mmCIF file with all atom_site columns, C-alpha atoms in Angstrom:
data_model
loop_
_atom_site.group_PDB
_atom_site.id
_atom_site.type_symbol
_atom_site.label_atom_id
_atom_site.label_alt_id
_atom_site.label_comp_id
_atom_site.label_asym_id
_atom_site.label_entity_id
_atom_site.label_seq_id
_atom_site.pdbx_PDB_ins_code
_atom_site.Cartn_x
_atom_site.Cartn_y
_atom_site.Cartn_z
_atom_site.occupancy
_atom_site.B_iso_or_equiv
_atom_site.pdbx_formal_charge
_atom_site.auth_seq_id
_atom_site.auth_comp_id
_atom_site.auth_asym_id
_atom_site.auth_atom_id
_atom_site.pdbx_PDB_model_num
ATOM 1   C CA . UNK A 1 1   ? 0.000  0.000  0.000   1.00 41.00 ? 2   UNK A CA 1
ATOM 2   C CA . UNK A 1 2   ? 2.782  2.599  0.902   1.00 43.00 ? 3   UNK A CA 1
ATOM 3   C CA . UNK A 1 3   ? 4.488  1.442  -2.699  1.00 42.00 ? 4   UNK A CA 1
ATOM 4   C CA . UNK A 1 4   ? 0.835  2.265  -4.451  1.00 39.00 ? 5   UNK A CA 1
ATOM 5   C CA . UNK A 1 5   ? 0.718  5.699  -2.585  1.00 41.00 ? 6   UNK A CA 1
ATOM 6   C CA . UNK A 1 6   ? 4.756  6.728  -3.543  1.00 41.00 ? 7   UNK A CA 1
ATOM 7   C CA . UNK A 1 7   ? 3.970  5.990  -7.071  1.00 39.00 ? 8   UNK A CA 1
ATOM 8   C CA . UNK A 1 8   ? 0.779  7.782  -7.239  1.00 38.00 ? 9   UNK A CA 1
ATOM 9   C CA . UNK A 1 9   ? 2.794  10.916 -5.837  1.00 38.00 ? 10  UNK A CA 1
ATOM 10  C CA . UNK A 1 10  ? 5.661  10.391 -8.661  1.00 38.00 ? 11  UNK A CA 1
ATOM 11  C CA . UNK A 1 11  ? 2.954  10.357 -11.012 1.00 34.00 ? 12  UNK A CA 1
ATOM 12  C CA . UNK A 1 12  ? 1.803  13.413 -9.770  1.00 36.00 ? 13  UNK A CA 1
ATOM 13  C CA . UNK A 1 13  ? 4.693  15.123 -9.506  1.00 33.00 ? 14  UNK A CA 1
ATOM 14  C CA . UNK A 1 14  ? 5.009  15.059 -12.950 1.00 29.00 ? 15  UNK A CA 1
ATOM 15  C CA . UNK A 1 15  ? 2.408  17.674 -12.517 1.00 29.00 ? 16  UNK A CA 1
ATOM 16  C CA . UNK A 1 16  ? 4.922  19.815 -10.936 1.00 31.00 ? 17  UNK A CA 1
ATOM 17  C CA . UNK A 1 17  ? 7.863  19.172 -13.989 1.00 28.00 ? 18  UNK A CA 1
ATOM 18  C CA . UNK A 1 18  ? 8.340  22.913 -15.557 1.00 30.00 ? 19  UNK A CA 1
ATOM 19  C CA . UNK A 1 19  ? 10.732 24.726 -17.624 1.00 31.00 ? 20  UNK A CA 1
ATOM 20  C CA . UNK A 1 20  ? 11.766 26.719 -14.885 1.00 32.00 ? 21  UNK A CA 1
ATOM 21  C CA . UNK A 1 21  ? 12.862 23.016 -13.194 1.00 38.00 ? 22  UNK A CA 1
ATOM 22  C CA . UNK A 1 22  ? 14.527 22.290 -16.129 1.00 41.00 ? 23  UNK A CA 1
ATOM 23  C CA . UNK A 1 23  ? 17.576 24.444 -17.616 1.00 45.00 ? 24  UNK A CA 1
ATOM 24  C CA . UNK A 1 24  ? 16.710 22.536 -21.006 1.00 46.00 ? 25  UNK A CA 1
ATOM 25  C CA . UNK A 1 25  ? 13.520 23.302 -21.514 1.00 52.00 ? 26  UNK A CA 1
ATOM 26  C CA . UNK A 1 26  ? 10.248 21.421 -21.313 1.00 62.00 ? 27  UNK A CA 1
ATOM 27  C CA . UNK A 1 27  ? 10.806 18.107 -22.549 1.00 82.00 ? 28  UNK A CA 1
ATOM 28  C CA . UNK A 1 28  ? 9.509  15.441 -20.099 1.00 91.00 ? 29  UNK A CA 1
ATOM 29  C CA . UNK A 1 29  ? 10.459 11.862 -19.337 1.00 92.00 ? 30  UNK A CA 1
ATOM 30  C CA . UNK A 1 30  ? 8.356  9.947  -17.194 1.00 92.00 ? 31  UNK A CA 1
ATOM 31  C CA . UNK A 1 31  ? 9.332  6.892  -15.418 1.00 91.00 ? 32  UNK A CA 1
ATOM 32  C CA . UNK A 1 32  ? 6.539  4.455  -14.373 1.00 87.00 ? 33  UNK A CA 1
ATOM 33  C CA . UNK A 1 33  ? 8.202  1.664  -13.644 1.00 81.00 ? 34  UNK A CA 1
ATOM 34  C CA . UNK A 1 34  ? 9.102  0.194  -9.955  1.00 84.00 ? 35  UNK A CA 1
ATOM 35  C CA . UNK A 1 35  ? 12.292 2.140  -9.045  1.00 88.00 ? 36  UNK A CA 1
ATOM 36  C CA . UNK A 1 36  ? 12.382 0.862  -5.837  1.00 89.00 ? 37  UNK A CA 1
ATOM 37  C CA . UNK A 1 37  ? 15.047 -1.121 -3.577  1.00 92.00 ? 38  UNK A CA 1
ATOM 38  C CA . UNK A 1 38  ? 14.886 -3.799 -0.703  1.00 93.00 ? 39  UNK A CA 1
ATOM 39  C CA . UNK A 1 39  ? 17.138 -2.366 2.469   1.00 94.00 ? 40  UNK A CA 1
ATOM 40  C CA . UNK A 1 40  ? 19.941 -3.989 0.962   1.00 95.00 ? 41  UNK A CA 1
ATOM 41  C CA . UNK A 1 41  ? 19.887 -3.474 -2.385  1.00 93.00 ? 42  UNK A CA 1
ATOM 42  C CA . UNK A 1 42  ? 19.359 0.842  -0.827  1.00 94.00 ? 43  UNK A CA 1
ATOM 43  C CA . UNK A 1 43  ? 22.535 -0.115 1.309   1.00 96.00 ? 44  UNK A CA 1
ATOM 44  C CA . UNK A 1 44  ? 24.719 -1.128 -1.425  1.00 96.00 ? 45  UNK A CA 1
ATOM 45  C CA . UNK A 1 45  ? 23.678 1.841  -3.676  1.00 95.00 ? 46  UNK A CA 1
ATOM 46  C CA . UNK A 1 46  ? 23.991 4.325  -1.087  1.00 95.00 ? 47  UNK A CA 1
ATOM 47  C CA . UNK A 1 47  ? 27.542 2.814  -0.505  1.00 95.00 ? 48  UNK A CA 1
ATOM 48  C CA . UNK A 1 48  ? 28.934 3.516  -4.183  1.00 94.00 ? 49  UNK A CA 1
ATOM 49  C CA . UNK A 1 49  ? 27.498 7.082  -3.731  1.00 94.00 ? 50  UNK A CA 1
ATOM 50  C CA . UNK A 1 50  ? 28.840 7.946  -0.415  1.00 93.00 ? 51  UNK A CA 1
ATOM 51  C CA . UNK A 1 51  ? 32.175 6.450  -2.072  1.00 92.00 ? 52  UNK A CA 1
ATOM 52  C CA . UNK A 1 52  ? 31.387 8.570  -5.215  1.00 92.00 ? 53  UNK A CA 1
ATOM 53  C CA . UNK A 1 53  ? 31.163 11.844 -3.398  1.00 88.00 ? 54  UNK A CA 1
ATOM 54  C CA . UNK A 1 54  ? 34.886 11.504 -1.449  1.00 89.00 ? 55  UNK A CA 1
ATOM 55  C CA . UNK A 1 55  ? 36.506 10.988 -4.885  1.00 86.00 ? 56  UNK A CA 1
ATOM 56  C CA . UNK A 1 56  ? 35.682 14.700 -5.362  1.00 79.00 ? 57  UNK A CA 1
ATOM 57  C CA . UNK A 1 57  ? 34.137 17.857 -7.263  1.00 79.00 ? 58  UNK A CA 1
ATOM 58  C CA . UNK A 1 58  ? 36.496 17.114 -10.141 1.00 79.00 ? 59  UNK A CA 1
ATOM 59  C CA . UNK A 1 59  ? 34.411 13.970 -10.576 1.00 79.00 ? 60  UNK A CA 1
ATOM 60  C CA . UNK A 1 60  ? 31.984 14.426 -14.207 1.00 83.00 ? 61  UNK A CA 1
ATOM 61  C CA . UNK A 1 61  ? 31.318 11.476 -15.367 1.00 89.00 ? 62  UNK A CA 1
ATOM 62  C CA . UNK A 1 62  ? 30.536 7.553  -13.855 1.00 91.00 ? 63  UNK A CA 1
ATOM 63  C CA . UNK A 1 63  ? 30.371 4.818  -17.476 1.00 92.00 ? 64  UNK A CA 1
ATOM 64  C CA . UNK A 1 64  ? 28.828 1.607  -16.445 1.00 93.00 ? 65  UNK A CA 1
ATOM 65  C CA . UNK A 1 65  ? 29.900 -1.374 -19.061 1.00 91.00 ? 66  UNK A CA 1
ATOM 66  C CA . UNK A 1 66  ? 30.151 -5.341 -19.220 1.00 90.00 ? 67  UNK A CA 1
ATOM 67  C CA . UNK A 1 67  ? 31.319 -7.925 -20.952 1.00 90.00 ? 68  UNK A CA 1
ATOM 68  C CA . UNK A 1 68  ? 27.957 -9.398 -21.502 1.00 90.00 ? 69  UNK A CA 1
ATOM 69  C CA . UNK A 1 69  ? 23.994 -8.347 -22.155 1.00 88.00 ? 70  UNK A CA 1
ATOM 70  C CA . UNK A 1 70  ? 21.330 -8.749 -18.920 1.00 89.00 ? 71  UNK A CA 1
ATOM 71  C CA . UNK A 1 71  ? 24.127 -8.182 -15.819 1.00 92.00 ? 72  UNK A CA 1
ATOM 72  C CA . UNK A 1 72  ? 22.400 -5.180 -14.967 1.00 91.00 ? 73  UNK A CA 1
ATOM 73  C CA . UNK A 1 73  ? 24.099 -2.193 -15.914 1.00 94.00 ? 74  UNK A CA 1
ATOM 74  C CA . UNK A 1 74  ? 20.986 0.184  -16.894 1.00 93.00 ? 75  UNK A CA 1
ATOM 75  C CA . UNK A 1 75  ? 19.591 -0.932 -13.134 1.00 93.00 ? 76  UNK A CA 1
ATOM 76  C CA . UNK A 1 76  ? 22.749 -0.128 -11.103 1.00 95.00 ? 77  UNK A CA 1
ATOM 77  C CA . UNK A 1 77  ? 23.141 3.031  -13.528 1.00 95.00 ? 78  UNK A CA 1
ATOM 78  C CA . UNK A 1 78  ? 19.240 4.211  -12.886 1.00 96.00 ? 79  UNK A CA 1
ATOM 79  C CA . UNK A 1 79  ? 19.820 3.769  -8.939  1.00 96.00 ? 80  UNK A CA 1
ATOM 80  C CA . UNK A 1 80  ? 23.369 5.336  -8.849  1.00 96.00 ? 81  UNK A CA 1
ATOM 81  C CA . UNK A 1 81  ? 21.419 8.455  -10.837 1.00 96.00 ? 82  UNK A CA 1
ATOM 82  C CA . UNK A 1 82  ? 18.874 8.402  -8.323  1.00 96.00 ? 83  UNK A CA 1
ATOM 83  C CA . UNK A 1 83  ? 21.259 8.075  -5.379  1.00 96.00 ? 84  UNK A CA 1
ATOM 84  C CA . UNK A 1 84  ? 23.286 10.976 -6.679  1.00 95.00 ? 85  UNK A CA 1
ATOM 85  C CA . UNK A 1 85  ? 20.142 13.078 -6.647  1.00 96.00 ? 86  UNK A CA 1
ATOM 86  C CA . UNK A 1 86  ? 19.120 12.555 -3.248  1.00 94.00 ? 87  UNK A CA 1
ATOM 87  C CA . UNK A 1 87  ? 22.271 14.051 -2.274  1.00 93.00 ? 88  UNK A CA 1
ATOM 88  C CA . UNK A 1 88  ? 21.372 17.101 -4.034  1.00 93.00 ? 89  UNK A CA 1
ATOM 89  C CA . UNK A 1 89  ? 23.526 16.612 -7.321  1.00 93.00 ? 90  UNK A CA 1
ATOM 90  C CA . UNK A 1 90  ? 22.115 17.230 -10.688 1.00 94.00 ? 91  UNK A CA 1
ATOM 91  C CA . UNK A 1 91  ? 22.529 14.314 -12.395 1.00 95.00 ? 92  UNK A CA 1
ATOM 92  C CA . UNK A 1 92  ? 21.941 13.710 -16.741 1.00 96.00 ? 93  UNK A CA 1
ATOM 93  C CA . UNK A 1 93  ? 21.508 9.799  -17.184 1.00 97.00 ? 94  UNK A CA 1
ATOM 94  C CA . UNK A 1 94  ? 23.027 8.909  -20.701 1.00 96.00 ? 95  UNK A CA 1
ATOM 95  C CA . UNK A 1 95  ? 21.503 6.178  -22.558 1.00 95.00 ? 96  UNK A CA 1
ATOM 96  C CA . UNK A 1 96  ? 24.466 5.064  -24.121 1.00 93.00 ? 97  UNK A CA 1
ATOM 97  C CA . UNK A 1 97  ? 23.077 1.516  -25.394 1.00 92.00 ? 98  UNK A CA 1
ATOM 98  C CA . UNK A 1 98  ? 22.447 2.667  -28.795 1.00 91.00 ? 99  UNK A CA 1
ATOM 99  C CA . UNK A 1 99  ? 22.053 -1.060 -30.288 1.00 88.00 ? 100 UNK A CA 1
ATOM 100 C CA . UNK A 1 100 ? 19.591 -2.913 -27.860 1.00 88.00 ? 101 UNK A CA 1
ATOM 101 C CA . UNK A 1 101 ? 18.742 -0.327 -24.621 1.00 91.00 ? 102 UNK A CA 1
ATOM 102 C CA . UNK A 1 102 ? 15.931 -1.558 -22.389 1.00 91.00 ? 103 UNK A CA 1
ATOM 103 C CA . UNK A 1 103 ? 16.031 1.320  -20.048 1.00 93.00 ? 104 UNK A CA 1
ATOM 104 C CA . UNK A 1 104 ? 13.037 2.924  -21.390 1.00 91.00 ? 105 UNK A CA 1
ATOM 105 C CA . UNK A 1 105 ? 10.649 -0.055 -21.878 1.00 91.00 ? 106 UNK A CA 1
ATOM 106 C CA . UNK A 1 106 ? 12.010 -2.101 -18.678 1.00 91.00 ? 107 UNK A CA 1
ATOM 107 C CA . UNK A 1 107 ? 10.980 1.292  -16.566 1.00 91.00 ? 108 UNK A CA 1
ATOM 108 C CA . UNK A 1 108 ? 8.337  2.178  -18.958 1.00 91.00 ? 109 UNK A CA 1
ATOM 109 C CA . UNK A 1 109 ? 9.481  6.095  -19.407 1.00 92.00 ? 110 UNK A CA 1
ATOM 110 C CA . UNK A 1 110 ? 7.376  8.056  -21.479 1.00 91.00 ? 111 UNK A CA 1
ATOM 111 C CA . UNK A 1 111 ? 8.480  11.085 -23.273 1.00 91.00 ? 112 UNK A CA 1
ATOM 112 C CA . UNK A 1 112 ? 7.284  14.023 -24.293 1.00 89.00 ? 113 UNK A CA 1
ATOM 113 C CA . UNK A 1 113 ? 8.112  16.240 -27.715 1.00 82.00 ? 114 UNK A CA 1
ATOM 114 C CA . UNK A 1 114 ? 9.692  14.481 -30.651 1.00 83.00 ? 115 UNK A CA 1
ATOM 115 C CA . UNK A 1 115 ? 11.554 11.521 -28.562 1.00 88.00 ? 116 UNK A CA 1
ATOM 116 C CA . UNK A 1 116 ? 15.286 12.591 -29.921 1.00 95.00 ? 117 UNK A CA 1
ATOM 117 C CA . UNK A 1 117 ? 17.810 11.285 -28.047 1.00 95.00 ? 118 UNK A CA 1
ATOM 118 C CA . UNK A 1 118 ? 21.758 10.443 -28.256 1.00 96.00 ? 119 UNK A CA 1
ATOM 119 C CA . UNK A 1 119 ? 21.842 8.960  -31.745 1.00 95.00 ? 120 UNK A CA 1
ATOM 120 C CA . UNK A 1 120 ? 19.974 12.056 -33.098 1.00 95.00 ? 121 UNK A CA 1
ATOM 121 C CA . UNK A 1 121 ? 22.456 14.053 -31.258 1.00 94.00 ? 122 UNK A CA 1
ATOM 122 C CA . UNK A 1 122 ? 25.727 13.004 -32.409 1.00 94.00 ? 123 UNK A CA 1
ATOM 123 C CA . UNK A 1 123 ? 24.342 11.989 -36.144 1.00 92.00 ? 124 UNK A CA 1
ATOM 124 C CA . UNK A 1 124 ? 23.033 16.242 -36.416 1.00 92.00 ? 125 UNK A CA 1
ATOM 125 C CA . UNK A 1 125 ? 19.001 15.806 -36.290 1.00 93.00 ? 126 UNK A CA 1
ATOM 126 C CA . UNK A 1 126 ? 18.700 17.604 -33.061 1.00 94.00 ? 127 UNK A CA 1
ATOM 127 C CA . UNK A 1 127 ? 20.218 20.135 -30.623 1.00 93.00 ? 128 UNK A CA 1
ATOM 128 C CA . UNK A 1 128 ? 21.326 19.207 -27.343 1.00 93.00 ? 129 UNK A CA 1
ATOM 129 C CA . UNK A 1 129 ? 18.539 21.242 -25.842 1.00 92.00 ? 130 UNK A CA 1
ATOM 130 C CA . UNK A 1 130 ? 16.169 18.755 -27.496 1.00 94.00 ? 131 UNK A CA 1
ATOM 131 C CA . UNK A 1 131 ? 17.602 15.494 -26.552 1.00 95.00 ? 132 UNK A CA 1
ATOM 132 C CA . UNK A 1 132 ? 17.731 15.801 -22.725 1.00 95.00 ? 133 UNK A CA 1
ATOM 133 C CA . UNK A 1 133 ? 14.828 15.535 -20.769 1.00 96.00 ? 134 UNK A CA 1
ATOM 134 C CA . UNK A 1 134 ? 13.510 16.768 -17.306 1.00 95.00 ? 135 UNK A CA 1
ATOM 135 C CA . UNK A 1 135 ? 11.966 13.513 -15.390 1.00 95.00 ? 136 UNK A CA 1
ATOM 136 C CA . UNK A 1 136 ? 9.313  13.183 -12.295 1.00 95.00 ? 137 UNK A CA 1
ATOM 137 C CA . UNK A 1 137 ? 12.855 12.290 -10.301 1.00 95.00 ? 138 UNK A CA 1
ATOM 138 C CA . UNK A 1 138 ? 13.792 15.554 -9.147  1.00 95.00 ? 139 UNK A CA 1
ATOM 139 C CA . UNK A 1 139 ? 17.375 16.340 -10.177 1.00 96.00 ? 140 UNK A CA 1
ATOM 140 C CA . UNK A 1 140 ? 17.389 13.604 -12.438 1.00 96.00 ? 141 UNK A CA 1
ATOM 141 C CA . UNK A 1 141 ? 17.612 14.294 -16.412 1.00 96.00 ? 142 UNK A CA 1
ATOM 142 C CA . UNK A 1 142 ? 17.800 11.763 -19.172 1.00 97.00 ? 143 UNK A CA 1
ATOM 143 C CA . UNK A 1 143 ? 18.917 11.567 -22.735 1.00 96.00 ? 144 UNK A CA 1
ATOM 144 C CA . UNK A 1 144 ? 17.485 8.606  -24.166 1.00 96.00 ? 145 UNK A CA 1
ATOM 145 C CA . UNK A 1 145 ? 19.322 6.479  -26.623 1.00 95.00 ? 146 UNK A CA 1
ATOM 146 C CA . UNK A 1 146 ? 17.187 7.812  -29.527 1.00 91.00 ? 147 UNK A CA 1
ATOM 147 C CA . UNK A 1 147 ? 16.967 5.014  -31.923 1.00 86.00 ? 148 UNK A CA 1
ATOM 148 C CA . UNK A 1 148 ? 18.503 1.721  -32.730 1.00 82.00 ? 149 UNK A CA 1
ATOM 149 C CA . UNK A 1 149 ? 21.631 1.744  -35.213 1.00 85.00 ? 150 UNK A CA 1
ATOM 150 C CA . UNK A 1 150 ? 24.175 -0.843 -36.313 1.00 85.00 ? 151 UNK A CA 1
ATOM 151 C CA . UNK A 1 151 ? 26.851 0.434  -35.784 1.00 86.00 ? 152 UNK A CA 1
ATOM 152 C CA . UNK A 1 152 ? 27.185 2.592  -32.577 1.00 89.00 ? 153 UNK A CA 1
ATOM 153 C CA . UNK A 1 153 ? 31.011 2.147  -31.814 1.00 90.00 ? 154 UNK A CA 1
ATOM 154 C CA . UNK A 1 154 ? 31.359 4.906  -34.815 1.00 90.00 ? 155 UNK A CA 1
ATOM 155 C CA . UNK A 1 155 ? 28.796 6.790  -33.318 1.00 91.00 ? 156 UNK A CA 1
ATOM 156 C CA . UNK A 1 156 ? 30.599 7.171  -29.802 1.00 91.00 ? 157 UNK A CA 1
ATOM 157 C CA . UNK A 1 157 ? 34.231 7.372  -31.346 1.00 92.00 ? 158 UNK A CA 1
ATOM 158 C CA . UNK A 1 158 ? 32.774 10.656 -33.094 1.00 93.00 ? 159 UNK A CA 1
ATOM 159 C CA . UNK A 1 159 ? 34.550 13.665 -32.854 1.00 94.00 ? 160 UNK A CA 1
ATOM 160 C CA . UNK A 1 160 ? 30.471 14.764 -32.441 1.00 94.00 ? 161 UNK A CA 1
ATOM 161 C CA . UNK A 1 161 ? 30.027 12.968 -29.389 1.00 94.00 ? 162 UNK A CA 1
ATOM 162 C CA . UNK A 1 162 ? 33.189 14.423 -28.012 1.00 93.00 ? 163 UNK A CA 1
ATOM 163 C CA . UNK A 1 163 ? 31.921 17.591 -28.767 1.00 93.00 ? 164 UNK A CA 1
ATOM 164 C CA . UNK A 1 164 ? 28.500 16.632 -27.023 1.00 94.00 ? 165 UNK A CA 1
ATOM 165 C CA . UNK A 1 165 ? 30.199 15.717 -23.685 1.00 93.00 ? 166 UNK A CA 1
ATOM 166 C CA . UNK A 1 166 ? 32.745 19.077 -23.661 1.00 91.00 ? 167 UNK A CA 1
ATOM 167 C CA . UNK A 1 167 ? 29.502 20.923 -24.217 1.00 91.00 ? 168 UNK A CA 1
ATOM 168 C CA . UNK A 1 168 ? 27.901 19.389 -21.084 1.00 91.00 ? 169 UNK A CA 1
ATOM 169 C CA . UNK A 1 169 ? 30.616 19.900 -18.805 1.00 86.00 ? 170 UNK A CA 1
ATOM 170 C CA . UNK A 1 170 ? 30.567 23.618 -20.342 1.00 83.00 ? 171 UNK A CA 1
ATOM 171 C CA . UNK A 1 171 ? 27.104 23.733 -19.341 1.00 75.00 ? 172 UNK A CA 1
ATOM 172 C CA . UNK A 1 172 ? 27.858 22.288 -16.092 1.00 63.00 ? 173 UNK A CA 1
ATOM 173 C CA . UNK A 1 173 ? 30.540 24.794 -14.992 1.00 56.00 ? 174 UNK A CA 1
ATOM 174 C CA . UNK A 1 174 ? 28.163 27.257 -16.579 1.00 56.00 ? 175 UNK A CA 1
ATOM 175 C CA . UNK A 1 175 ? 25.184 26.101 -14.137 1.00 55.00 ? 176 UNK A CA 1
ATOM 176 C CA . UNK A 1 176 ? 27.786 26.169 -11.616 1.00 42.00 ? 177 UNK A CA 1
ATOM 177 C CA . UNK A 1 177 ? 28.918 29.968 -11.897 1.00 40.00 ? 178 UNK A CA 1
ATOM 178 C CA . UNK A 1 178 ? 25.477 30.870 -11.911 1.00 41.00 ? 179 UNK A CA 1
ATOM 179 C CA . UNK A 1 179 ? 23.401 28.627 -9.401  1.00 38.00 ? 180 UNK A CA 1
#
């Protein structure tokens, strides 16, 4: 009953989602999918992120990668996010999986606008202002993958994606200055 009540007031914050919450605009992403933990499984997350935090500010950027498909690296990367946002960081989730990513039907996110996302980033159909989007996780923002392609390795070896990631740390220190 408690889990019913939490999600119905994540699905109504989404209500509360505005451009003035969101540096990038209005763009919405909506999780609906059961984002939480057992004591344990809260534990362990909380751990990396405490851990996280006493590497220090100079700190950007956390990849998650395998070997293999289905060991869990969009679930430890989703909880990490929303770890890192409970501390009071700003976090952008990057849906790097730009061959087979689950994230957004395995946590059911639905977006709003024209559903760009990293692969219509780096490939030129879209600004960066239009593939990151605010979610009902406060603090959290997520560029989807965008859609599938074959061959993503020359996608991320791009001198575009580079380009993509200097801009968000120039946003970042931007943000910083600022806020």
């Amino acid at each position: 009953r408690q889990d019913m009540n939490k999600n119905a007031a994540d699905r109504d914050s989404v209500q509360q989602i505005n451009a003035s919450n969101s540096p990038r605009g209005t763009m919405e992403a909506v999780f609906q999918g059961n984002l939480t933990l057992d004591f344990a499984g809260q534990e362990a997350i909380n751990t990396i992120c405490s851990s996280m935090t006493f590497v220090g500010r100079s700190m950007k950027r956390v990849l998650i990668t395998s070997c293999r498909a289905n060991e869990g690296k969009t679930f430890i990367a989703l909880q990490i996010a929303i770890g890192m946002t409970r501390r009071g960081k700003k976090v952008l989730l990057i849906d790097g999986d730009l061959r087979m990513s689950v994230l957004r039907s395995q946590y059911n996110i639905r977006l709003s606008g024209s559903s760009f996302g990293l692969a219509h980033l780096i490939s030129g159909q879209c600004t960066l202002d239009q593939a990151i989007y605010a979610t009902n996780i406060p603090n959290l923002y997520l560029m989807p993958d965008g859609t599938s392609v074959k061959t993503p390795l020359s996608l991320l070896t791009s001198a575009e994606f580079g380009a993509m990631m200097n801009a968000l740390n120039e946003s970042r220190s931007e943000e910083r200055r600022v806020g």
